[in-house]
CSV table of C-alpha atoms in Angstrom, one decimal:
chain,number,residue,atom,x,y,z
A,348,MET,CA,-2.2,40.2,0.6
A,349,TRP,CA,-1.9,38.0,3.5
A,350,PRO,CA,-2.5,34.9,2.6
A,351,LEU,CA,-4.1,33.8,6.0
A,352,PRO,CA,-8.0,34.7,5.5
A,353,GLY,CA,-8.5,32.6,2.1
A,354,ILE,CA,-6.6,29.7,3.6
A,355,ALA,CA,-9.3,29.8,6.5
A,356,LEU,CA,-12.0,30.1,4.5
A,357,THR,CA,-10.9,27.1,2.4
A,358,PHE,CA,-9.7,25.3,5.8
A,359,ALA,CA,-12.9,26.4,7.2
A,360,ILE,CA,-15.0,24.7,4.1
A,361,ALA,CA,-12.9,21.5,4.3
A,362,VAL,CA,-14.1,21.2,7.7
A,363,ILE,CA,-17.9,21.3,7.0
A,364,ALA,CA,-17.2,19.0,4.2
A,365,THR,CA,-15.6,16.7,6.3
A,366,LEU,CA,-17.9,17.0,9.1
A,367,LEU,CA,-21.2,16.3,6.4
A,368,ARG,CA,-19.6,12.6,5.8
A,369,TYR,CA,-20.6,11.9,9.3
A,370,ILE,CA,-24.6,12.0,8.0
A,371,PRO,CA,-25.7,8.4,6.7
A,372,GLY,CA,-25.6,8.4,2.8
A,373,VAL,CA,-23.3,11.0,2.7
A,374,ALA,CA,-20.4,9.4,3.1
A,375,THR,CA,-20.0,8.2,-0.1
A,376,PHE,CA,-18.8,10.8,-1.7
A,377,SER,CA,-15.3,11.9,-1.0
A,378,SER,CA,-14.8,15.7,0.9
A,379,LEU,CA,-12.9,16.8,-1.8
A,380,ILE,CA,-16.5,16.4,-3.6
A,381,LEU,CA,-18.2,18.2,-1.3
A,382,ALA,CA,-15.8,21.1,-0.8
A,383,ILE,CA,-16.0,21.9,-3.9
A,384,ILE,CA,-19.6,21.8,-4.3
A,385,ILE,CA,-19.9,24.0,-1.1
A,386,GLY,CA,-17.0,26.3,-2.4
A,387,ILE,CA,-19.1,26.8,-5.8
A,388,ALA,CA,-22.0,27.3,-3.7
A,389,PHE,CA,-20.1,29.7,-1.4
A,390,HIS,CA,-18.7,31.6,-4.6
A,391,ASN,CA,-21.7,32.2,-6.5
A,392,LEU,CA,-24.1,32.7,-3.9
A,393,VAL,CA,-22.3,34.8,-1.3
A,394,LYS,CA,-19.4,35.8,-3.7
A,395,THR,CA,-15.5,35.1,-2.6
A,396,PRO,CA,-14.1,38.4,-0.8
A,397,ILE,CA,-11.3,40.1,-2.5
A,398,VAL,CA,-9.3,40.0,0.5
A,399,CYS,CA,-9.4,35.7,0.4
A,400,ILE,CA,-8.4,35.6,-2.9
A,401,PRO,CA,-4.8,35.3,-2.1
A,402,GLY,CA,-5.0,32.7,0.5
A,403,VAL,CA,-7.7,30.9,-2.0
A,404,LYS,CA,-4.6,30.2,-4.9
A,405,PHE,CA,-2.2,29.3,-2.3
A,406,SER,CA,-4.5,26.7,-1.2
A,407,MET,CA,-4.8,25.6,-4.9
A,408,ARG,CA,-1.3,25.2,-5.9
A,409,PHE,CA,1.2,24.6,-2.6
A,410,ILE,CA,-1.7,22.9,-0.1
A,411,LEU,CA,-2.5,20.6,-3.1
A,412,ARG,CA,0.6,19.9,-4.2
A,413,PHE,CA,1.6,18.9,-0.9
A,414,ALA,CA,-1.5,16.8,-0.1
A,415,ILE,CA,-0.6,14.8,-3.8
A,416,ILE,CA,3.0,14.3,-2.1
A,417,LEU,CA,1.4,12.6,1.1
A,418,TYR,CA,-1.2,10.6,-0.8
A,419,GLY,CA,2.1,8.5,-1.5
A,420,LEU,CA,2.2,7.1,1.7
A,421,GLN,CA,-1.3,5.0,0.7
A,422,LEU,CA,0.7,3.0,-2.0
A,423,THR,CA,3.9,0.6,-1.6
A,424,ILE,CA,5.8,-1.1,-4.0
A,425,THR,CA,4.2,-4.6,-2.2
A,426,ASP,CA,0.6,-3.2,-2.7
A,427,ILE,CA,1.4,-2.4,-6.4
A,428,ALA,CA,3.2,-5.7,-6.8
A,429,SER,CA,0.4,-7.8,-5.3
A,430,VAL,CA,-1.9,-7.2,-8.4
A,431,GLY,CA,0.8,-9.1,-10.4
A,432,VAL,CA,2.9,-8.5,-13.7
A,433,GLN,CA,-0.3,-9.2,-15.8
A,434,GLY,CA,-2.6,-7.3,-13.7
A,435,PHE,CA,-0.6,-4.6,-13.7
A,436,LEU,CA,-0.3,-4.4,-17.7
A,437,ALA,CA,-4.1,-5.0,-17.9
A,438,VAL,CA,-4.2,-1.9,-15.1
A,439,SER,CA,-1.9,0.1,-17.3
A,440,PHE,CA,-3.9,-0.8,-21.0
A,441,THR,CA,-6.9,0.2,-19.4
A,442,LEU,CA,-6.1,3.8,-18.0
A,443,ALA,CA,-4.0,4.8,-21.0
A,444,ALA,CA,-6.4,3.6,-23.5
A,445,THR,CA,-9.3,5.4,-21.6
A,446,PHE,CA,-7.6,8.2,-21.2
A,447,VAL,CA,-6.6,8.5,-25.0
A,448,PHE,CA,-9.7,7.2,-25.8
A,449,THR,CA,-11.6,10.4,-23.7
A,450,VAL,CA,-9.3,12.7,-25.2
A,451,TRP,CA,-10.3,11.9,-28.6
A,452,VAL,CA,-14.2,11.6,-28.6
A,453,GLY,CA,-14.1,15.4,-26.6
A,454,ARG,CA,-12.2,16.6,-29.7
A,455,TRP,CA,-14.7,14.6,-31.9
A,456,MET,CA,-17.7,16.2,-30.0
A,457,GLY,CA,-15.9,19.9,-30.1
A,458,VAL,CA,-15.1,19.7,-26.4
A,459,GLU,CA,-12.2,21.6,-25.1
A,460,ARG,CA,-9.0,19.4,-25.2
A,461,LYS,CA,-8.2,20.5,-21.5
A,462,LEU,CA,-11.5,19.6,-20.3
A,463,ALA,CA,-11.2,16.8,-22.2
A,464,GLU,CA,-8.1,15.4,-20.7
A,465,LEU,CA,-9.6,16.7,-17.0
A,466,VAL,CA,-12.4,14.3,-17.6
A,467,GLY,CA,-10.2,11.6,-19.3
A,468,ALA,CA,-7.8,11.9,-16.1
A,469,GLY,CA,-10.7,11.5,-13.3
A,470,THR,CA,-12.2,8.7,-15.4
A,471,ALA,CA,-9.1,6.9,-15.9
A,472,VAL,CA,-7.2,7.4,-12.9
A,473,CYS,CA,-8.8,7.8,-9.2
A,474,GLY,CA,-11.4,10.5,-10.0
A,475,ALA,CA,-11.5,13.6,-8.1
A,476,ALA,CA,-7.9,13.7,-6.9
A,477,ALA,CA,-7.2,12.6,-10.7
A,478,VAL,CA,-9.1,15.8,-11.8
A,479,VAL,CA,-6.9,18.6,-9.6
A,480,ALA,CA,-4.0,17.0,-9.9
A,481,THR,CA,-3.9,16.6,-14.0
A,482,ASN,CA,-5.0,20.2,-13.6
A,483,THR,CA,-1.4,21.1,-12.3
A,484,VAL,CA,-0.2,20.4,-16.0
A,485,THR,CA,-3.4,21.0,-17.8
A,486,GLN,CA,-4.0,24.3,-16.7
A,487,GLY,CA,-7.2,24.5,-17.6
A,488,SER,CA,-9.8,27.0,-15.6
A,489,GLU,CA,-11.6,26.3,-12.5
A,490,GLU,CA,-14.9,25.9,-14.4
A,491,ASP,CA,-12.8,22.4,-16.2
A,492,VAL,CA,-12.4,21.4,-13.3
A,493,ALA,CA,-15.7,21.6,-11.4
A,494,TYR,CA,-17.0,20.4,-14.2
A,495,GLY,CA,-14.6,17.1,-14.2
A,496,VAL,CA,-15.4,16.5,-10.7
A,497,ALA,CA,-19.2,16.6,-11.6
A,498,CYS,CA,-18.6,13.9,-13.9
A,499,VAL,CA,-16.7,11.8,-11.7
A,500,THR,CA,-19.5,12.0,-9.2
A,501,VAL,CA,-22.3,11.1,-11.4
A,502,TYR,CA,-21.4,8.3,-12.9
A,503,GLY,CA,-19.2,7.2,-10.0
A,504,THR,CA,-22.9,7.3,-8.1
A,505,ILE,CA,-24.3,5.5,-10.7
A,506,ALA,CA,-21.5,2.8,-11.0
A,507,MET,CA,-21.9,2.2,-6.9
A,508,PHE,CA,-25.6,1.8,-7.4
A,509,LEU,CA,-25.5,-0.9,-10.5
A,510,TYR,CA,-22.7,-2.9,-10.2
A,511,PRO,CA,-23.8,-4.9,-7.1
A,512,LEU,CA,-26.3,-6.0,-9.1
A,513,LEU,CA,-24.5,-7.3,-12.4
A,514,PRO,CA,-22.1,-10.4,-10.8
A,515,PRO,CA,-24.9,-13.1,-11.3
A,516,LEU,CA,-26.0,-11.8,-14.7
A,517,LEU,CA,-22.0,-11.1,-16.0
A,518,HIS,CA,-21.3,-14.4,-13.9
A,519,LEU,CA,-18.5,-12.6,-12.3
A,520,ASP,CA,-17.2,-14.5,-8.8
A,521,ALA,CA,-15.7,-12.4,-5.9
A,522,ARG,CA,-12.4,-11.9,-6.8
A,523,GLY,CA,-13.8,-10.8,-10.4
A,524,PHE,CA,-16.1,-8.3,-9.5
A,525,GLY,CA,-13.6,-6.8,-7.0
A,526,LEU,CA,-10.9,-6.5,-9.7
A,527,TRP,CA,-13.3,-5.2,-12.3
A,528,SER,CA,-14.9,-2.7,-9.9
A,529,GLY,CA,-11.5,-1.3,-8.9
A,530,SER,CA,-10.4,-1.0,-12.3
A,531,SER,CA,-13.5,1.2,-14.0
A,532,ILE,CA,-15.0,2.6,-10.6
A,533,HIS,CA,-13.5,6.7,-10.8
A,534,GLU,CA,-13.5,7.4,-6.8
A,535,VAL,CA,-11.5,5.5,-4.1
A,536,ALA,CA,-14.4,6.1,-1.9
A,537,GLN,CA,-17.1,4.5,-4.4
A,538,VAL,CA,-14.8,1.3,-5.4
A,539,VAL,CA,-15.1,0.5,-1.6
A,540,ALA,CA,-18.5,1.1,-1.0
A,541,THR,CA,-19.2,-0.7,-4.1
A,542,SER,CA,-17.3,-3.5,-3.7
A,543,VAL,CA,-18.3,-4.6,-0.2
A,544,GLN,CA,-21.4,-5.0,-1.1
A,545,ASN,CA,-20.6,-8.1,-2.4
A,546,GLY,CA,-18.0,-9.0,0.8
A,547,PRO,CA,-14.8,-8.9,1.8
A,548,VAL,CA,-13.1,-10.6,-0.8
A,549,SER,CA,-14.3,-8.5,-3.7
A,550,ALA,CA,-13.6,-5.3,-1.1
A,551,GLU,CA,-10.1,-6.7,-0.7
A,552,PHE,CA,-9.0,-7.1,-5.1
A,553,ALA,CA,-11.4,-3.9,-5.6
A,554,LEU,CA,-9.0,-2.0,-3.3
A,555,ILE,CA,-5.7,-3.3,-4.6
A,556,SER,CA,-6.5,-3.0,-8.3
A,557,LYS,CA,-7.8,0.6,-7.2
A,558,LEU,CA,-4.1,1.7,-5.8
A,559,THR,CA,-2.9,0.3,-8.6
A,560,ARG,CA,-4.7,3.0,-10.5
A,561,VAL,CA,-3.5,5.7,-8.0
A,562,ALA,CA,0.1,4.2,-8.4
A,563,LEU,CA,-0.2,5.1,-12.1
A,564,LEU,CA,-1.1,9.4,-11.4
A,565,ALA,CA,2.6,9.9,-11.3
A,566,PRO,CA,3.5,8.1,-14.7
A,567,LEU,CA,0.2,10.3,-16.1
A,568,VAL,CA,1.1,13.5,-15.1
A,569,LEU,CA,4.5,13.4,-16.2
A,570,CYS,CA,3.7,11.9,-19.3
A,571,LEU,CA,1.3,15.1,-19.9
A,572,GLY,CA,3.7,17.5,-18.4
A,573,PHE,CA,6.7,16.6,-21.1
A,574,LEU,CA,4.1,16.4,-23.6
A,575,ARG,CA,3.4,20.1,-23.5
A,576,SER,CA,6.6,21.1,-22.9
A,577,ARG,CA,7.3,19.5,-26.2
A,578,GLY,CA,4.2,21.4,-27.2
A,579,ASN,CA,5.9,24.7,-26.2
A,580,THR,CA,8.3,26.7,-28.9
A,581,ASP,CA,11.2,27.8,-27.9
A,582,SER,CA,10.4,31.1,-26.7
A,583,ASN,CA,8.4,30.1,-23.9
A,584,ARG,CA,9.9,26.4,-23.0
A,585,ALA,CA,10.9,27.9,-20.0
A,586,SER,CA,7.4,28.3,-18.5
A,587,ALA,CA,6.2,24.6,-20.0
A,588,PRO,CA,4.7,23.0,-16.5
A,589,VAL,CA,7.1,20.5,-14.7
A,590,PRO,CA,5.3,18.6,-12.1
A,591,TRP,CA,8.1,17.8,-9.7
A,592,PHE,CA,5.7,17.5,-7.2
A,593,VAL,CA,5.1,13.8,-8.4
A,594,PHE,CA,8.4,13.3,-7.6
A,595,GLY,CA,7.7,13.9,-3.9
A,596,PHE,CA,4.7,11.3,-4.9
A,597,LEU,CA,6.7,8.5,-5.8
A,598,ALA,CA,9.6,9.1,-3.3
A,599,MET,CA,6.6,8.8,-0.4
A,600,VAL,CA,5.7,5.6,-2.0
A,601,VAL,CA,9.6,4.5,-1.9
A,602,VAL,CA,9.7,5.7,1.5
A,603,ASN,CA,6.4,3.9,2.7
A,604,SER,CA,7.4,0.5,1.3
A,605,PHE,CA,11.4,0.3,2.7
A,606,VAL,CA,10.5,2.2,5.8
A,607,ALA,CA,8.8,1.4,8.7
A,608,ILE,CA,6.3,4.5,9.8
A,609,PRO,CA,4.4,4.3,12.9
A,610,ALA,CA,1.0,3.9,12.7
A,611,PRO,CA,0.6,6.4,15.3
A,612,VAL,CA,1.4,8.8,12.4
A,613,LYS,CA,1.3,7.2,9.5
A,614,SER,CA,-2.8,6.7,9.9
A,615,PRO,CA,-3.7,10.0,10.7
A,616,LEU,CA,-1.5,11.0,7.7
A,617,ILE,CA,-3.6,8.8,5.6
A,618,THR,CA,-7.2,8.8,6.8
A,619,TYR,CA,-7.3,12.6,8.4
A,620,ALA,CA,-4.2,15.1,6.7
A,621,THR,CA,-4.3,13.8,3.1
A,622,PRO,CA,-8.1,13.8,2.5
A,623,PHE,CA,-8.6,17.2,4.5
A,624,LEU,CA,-5.9,19.0,2.6
A,625,LEU,CA,-7.4,17.9,-0.8
A,626,ALA,CA,-10.3,19.1,0.6
A,627,MET,CA,-8.8,22.6,0.9
A,628,ALA,CA,-7.4,22.5,-2.5
A,629,THR,CA,-10.9,21.6,-3.8
A,630,ALA,CA,-12.5,23.8,-1.9
A,631,ALA,CA,-10.2,26.9,-3.3
A,632,MET,CA,-11.3,26.1,-6.8
A,633,GLY,CA,-14.6,25.8,-5.9
A,634,LEU,CA,-14.2,29.3,-4.7
A,635,GLU,CA,-12.9,30.4,-7.9
A,636,THR,CA,-15.6,28.6,-9.8
A,637,ASP,CA,-18.5,30.6,-12.0
A,638,ILE,CA,-21.6,28.8,-12.0
A,639,ARG,CA,-22.6,31.0,-15.3
A,640,LYS,CA,-19.2,29.6,-17.3
A,641,LEU,CA,-20.0,26.6,-16.2
A,642,LYS,CA,-23.3,26.1,-17.8
A,643,ALA,CA,-21.9,27.9,-20.9
A,644,LYS,CA,-19.9,24.6,-21.5
A,645,GLY,CA,-23.4,22.7,-21.9
A,646,LEU,CA,-23.8,19.2,-21.7
A,647,LYS,CA,-21.3,17.8,-24.4
A,648,PRO,CA,-18.6,17.6,-21.7
A,649,LEU,CA,-21.1,15.6,-19.0
A,650,LEU,CA,-21.9,13.0,-22.1
A,651,LEU,CA,-18.3,12.8,-22.5
A,652,GLY,CA,-17.6,11.7,-18.9
A,653,GLY,CA,-20.5,8.9,-19.9
A,654,LEU,CA,-18.8,7.8,-23.0
A,655,ALA,CA,-15.5,7.4,-21.0
A,656,TRP,CA,-17.5,5.3,-17.8
A,657,LEU,CA,-19.0,3.2,-20.1
A,658,PHE,CA,-15.8,2.6,-21.9
A,659,ILE,CA,-13.4,2.2,-19.2
A,660,ALA,CA,-16.3,-0.4,-17.7
A,661,ALA,CA,-16.8,-2.7,-21.0
A,662,LEU,CA,-13.0,-2.7,-21.3
A,663,ALA,CA,-11.8,-3.2,-17.7
A,664,LEU,CA,-14.7,-5.8,-18.1
A,665,THR,CA,-12.7,-7.7,-21.0
A,666,LEU,CA,-9.3,-7.5,-19.7
A,667,VAL,CA,-10.9,-9.3,-16.1
A,668,TYR,CA,-12.5,-12.1,-18.2
A,669,THR,CA,-9.3,-12.7,-20.5
A,670,VAL,CA,-6.4,-11.9,-18.6
A,671,MET,CA,-6.6,-10.9,-14.6
A,672,MET,CA,-8.8,-13.9,-13.8
A,673,ARG,CA,-6.4,-16.4,-15.1
């Protein structure tokens, strides 16, 4: 079937999600989160038309991968290096430890491994974008993705209100607060909204440490793909997911580091095109999410997301004190 109707539907939802962010107070939520919420509401209240299904699947697969490749334009090797060797190692350790902790605790709690991996990726790396990117390898259900995004939304929102109250209590200066925020809060938008409340210095260091986490999305997805392929038997080894798009992401980082891309070209790609395409992909996931299946998963995954958030907040704070503030 022709995919155009489904692409048009995800496009329309992404437009609505983008426009909603102009409403005061709504901008703290990324267009990805808003798009998946709208998609879920549409599918469960109206039902996704059969004619739209091919285009919805196209958006979930090809548009998502293309958007993640463009995501690399937000980073340069200089950005990553600016956090320093110790800072980079601290952020990397925080990410890896949080992901492993989430999967391990999820297993202990009885949460499905695929869902635990998505919650872990969203918490450890960069929120909803990490959830949808990791799912290209994890291959969880649309309900798994929706639940992972829900955890990012709930606990990232709590962090936005809670973190700005804590610098005096935790004896954090502007730099320390920025590093802590960028190292432990889920979404890029949530990090910015939190850190700017403590001044421009906090905002600068928060963004640097956050973008370092974003850069580590590629190694995480590659490692998961490798482990998945090793876990397959020889008979189905050919079907193991290979996240080739990650190499495109890394190529964009290299290009952005060494090629002077004109601002009139680069700025719209970063500010508008990438989040819009990611919103189309998450809208597609929402359009295939059955809320009854989402409810059937219970509250354990949400509790797991809370434990993962507390873990990364505590670990990142410890490393800010002992390593990154030196």
